[in-house]
mmCIF file with all atom_site columns, C-alpha atoms in Angstrom:
data_model
loop_
_atom_site.group_PDB
_atom_site.id
_atom_site.type_symbol
_atom_site.label_atom_id
_atom_site.label_alt_id
_atom_site.label_comp_id
_atom_site.label_asym_id
_atom_site.label_entity_id
_atom_site.label_seq_id
_atom_site.pdbx_PDB_ins_code
_atom_site.Cartn_x
_atom_site.Cartn_y
_atom_site.Cartn_z
_atom_site.occupancy
_atom_site.B_iso_or_equiv
_atom_site.pdbx_formal_charge
_atom_site.auth_seq_id
_atom_site.auth_comp_id
_atom_site.auth_asym_id
_atom_site.auth_atom_id
_atom_site.pdbx_PDB_model_num
ATOM 1  C CA . UNK A 1 1  ? -11.343 3.025   1.904   1.00 48.00 ? 1  UNK A CA 1
ATOM 2  C CA . UNK A 1 2  ? -10.961 4.208   -1.668  1.00 64.00 ? 2  UNK A CA 1
ATOM 3  C CA . UNK A 1 3  ? -7.701  5.542   -3.029  1.00 70.00 ? 3  UNK A CA 1
ATOM 4  C CA . UNK A 1 4  ? -7.671  9.214   -2.240  1.00 76.00 ? 4  UNK A CA 1
ATOM 5  C CA . UNK A 1 5  ? -8.116  11.945  -4.814  1.00 79.00 ? 5  UNK A CA 1
ATOM 6  C CA . UNK A 1 6  ? -4.761  13.331  -3.652  1.00 80.00 ? 6  UNK A CA 1
ATOM 7  C CA . UNK A 1 7  ? -2.984  10.110  -4.696  1.00 80.00 ? 7  UNK A CA 1
ATOM 8  C CA . UNK A 1 8  ? -4.741  10.121  -8.074  1.00 78.00 ? 8  UNK A CA 1
ATOM 9  C CA . UNK A 1 9  ? -3.745  13.744  -8.679  1.00 83.00 ? 9  UNK A CA 1
ATOM 10 C CA . UNK A 1 10 ? -0.143  13.128  -7.607  1.00 83.00 ? 10 UNK A CA 1
ATOM 11 C CA . UNK A 1 11 ? 0.161   10.158  -9.952  1.00 82.00 ? 11 UNK A CA 1
ATOM 12 C CA . UNK A 1 12 ? -1.240  12.237  -12.836 1.00 83.00 ? 12 UNK A CA 1
ATOM 13 C CA . UNK A 1 13 ? 1.313   14.937  -12.122 1.00 85.00 ? 13 UNK A CA 1
ATOM 14 C CA . UNK A 1 14 ? 4.355   12.730  -11.509 1.00 84.00 ? 14 UNK A CA 1
ATOM 15 C CA . UNK A 1 15 ? 3.768   9.740   -13.792 1.00 82.00 ? 15 UNK A CA 1
ATOM 16 C CA . UNK A 1 16 ? 3.343   10.745  -17.426 1.00 86.00 ? 16 UNK A CA 1
ATOM 17 C CA . UNK A 1 17 ? 3.260   7.126   -18.646 1.00 88.00 ? 17 UNK A CA 1
ATOM 18 C CA . UNK A 1 18 ? -0.449  6.317   -18.595 1.00 88.00 ? 18 UNK A CA 1
ATOM 19 C CA . UNK A 1 19 ? 0.171   2.569   -18.660 1.00 88.00 ? 19 UNK A CA 1
ATOM 20 C CA . UNK A 1 20 ? 2.466   2.703   -15.654 1.00 87.00 ? 20 UNK A CA 1
ATOM 21 C CA . UNK A 1 21 ? 0.027   4.988   -13.842 1.00 87.00 ? 21 UNK A CA 1
ATOM 22 C CA . UNK A 1 22 ? -2.709  2.407   -14.452 1.00 88.00 ? 22 UNK A CA 1
ATOM 23 C CA . UNK A 1 23 ? -0.467  -0.354  -13.099 1.00 86.00 ? 23 UNK A CA 1
ATOM 24 C CA . UNK A 1 24 ? 0.249   1.634   -9.942  1.00 85.00 ? 24 UNK A CA 1
ATOM 25 C CA . UNK A 1 25 ? -3.442  2.405   -9.403  1.00 85.00 ? 25 UNK A CA 1
ATOM 26 C CA . UNK A 1 26 ? -4.365  -1.262  -9.961  1.00 84.00 ? 26 UNK A CA 1
ATOM 27 C CA . UNK A 1 27 ? -1.868  -2.332  -7.325  1.00 81.00 ? 27 UNK A CA 1
ATOM 28 C CA . UNK A 1 28 ? -3.139  0.272   -4.870  1.00 82.00 ? 28 UNK A CA 1
ATOM 29 C CA . UNK A 1 29 ? -6.753  -0.760  -5.463  1.00 81.00 ? 29 UNK A CA 1
ATOM 30 C CA . UNK A 1 30 ? -5.977  -4.436  -4.826  1.00 77.00 ? 30 UNK A CA 1
ATOM 31 C CA . UNK A 1 31 ? -4.043  -3.581  -1.700  1.00 76.00 ? 31 UNK A CA 1
ATOM 32 C CA . UNK A 1 32 ? -6.886  -1.355  -0.518  1.00 76.00 ? 32 UNK A CA 1
ATOM 33 C CA . UNK A 1 33 ? -9.337  -4.261  -0.838  1.00 75.00 ? 33 UNK A CA 1
ATOM 34 C CA . UNK A 1 34 ? -7.239  -6.272  1.587   1.00 73.00 ? 34 UNK A CA 1
ATOM 35 C CA . UNK A 1 35 ? -6.499  -9.042  -0.873  1.00 63.00 ? 35 UNK A CA 1
ATOM 36 C CA . UNK A 1 36 ? -3.960  -11.351 0.753   1.00 64.00 ? 36 UNK A CA 1
ATOM 37 C CA . UNK A 1 37 ? -2.434  -12.795 -2.402  1.00 66.00 ? 37 UNK A CA 1
ATOM 38 C CA . UNK A 1 38 ? -0.571  -9.595  -3.247  1.00 69.00 ? 38 UNK A CA 1
ATOM 39 C CA . UNK A 1 39 ? 2.434   -11.243 -4.841  1.00 72.00 ? 39 UNK A CA 1
ATOM 40 C CA . UNK A 1 40 ? 0.437   -13.180 -7.441  1.00 79.00 ? 40 UNK A CA 1
ATOM 41 C CA . UNK A 1 41 ? -1.799  -10.239 -8.301  1.00 79.00 ? 41 UNK A CA 1
ATOM 42 C CA . UNK A 1 42 ? 1.079   -7.739  -8.447  1.00 78.00 ? 42 UNK A CA 1
ATOM 43 C CA . UNK A 1 43 ? 3.141   -10.039 -10.642 1.00 79.00 ? 43 UNK A CA 1
ATOM 44 C CA . UNK A 1 44 ? 0.225   -10.472 -13.055 1.00 83.00 ? 44 UNK A CA 1
ATOM 45 C CA . UNK A 1 45 ? -0.442  -6.720  -13.229 1.00 82.00 ? 45 UNK A CA 1
ATOM 46 C CA . UNK A 1 46 ? 3.223   -5.922  -13.768 1.00 81.00 ? 46 UNK A CA 1
ATOM 47 C CA . UNK A 1 47 ? 3.777   -8.715  -16.314 1.00 81.00 ? 47 UNK A CA 1
ATOM 48 C CA . UNK A 1 48 ? 0.703   -7.608  -18.265 1.00 85.00 ? 48 UNK A CA 1
ATOM 49 C CA . UNK A 1 49 ? 2.082   -4.058  -18.329 1.00 83.00 ? 49 UNK A CA 1
ATOM 50 C CA . UNK A 1 50 ? 5.519   -5.222  -19.491 1.00 80.00 ? 50 UNK A CA 1
ATOM 51 C CA . UNK A 1 51 ? 3.930   -7.353  -22.215 1.00 84.00 ? 51 UNK A CA 1
ATOM 52 C CA . UNK A 1 52 ? 1.862   -4.412  -23.445 1.00 83.00 ? 52 UNK A CA 1
ATOM 53 C CA . UNK A 1 53 ? 4.974   -2.182  -23.503 1.00 80.00 ? 53 UNK A CA 1
ATOM 54 C CA . UNK A 1 54 ? 6.865   -4.855  -25.433 1.00 79.00 ? 54 UNK A CA 1
ATOM 55 C CA . UNK A 1 55 ? 4.146   -4.954  -28.085 1.00 78.00 ? 55 UNK A CA 1
ATOM 56 C CA . UNK A 1 56 ? 4.186   -1.195  -28.705 1.00 75.00 ? 56 UNK A CA 1
#
């Protein structure tokens, strides 16, 4: 099941930081696929986001 349009619209409205919004959508997409190694994937997504923010 794909992430609903309602969730996408809510994130656009509530989360003005595009990078953070992308991180949240990435996490939701991985969870939606039923990937069982959530912790490793989430940590990588979040660390990549933090590193990008640190380089701005």
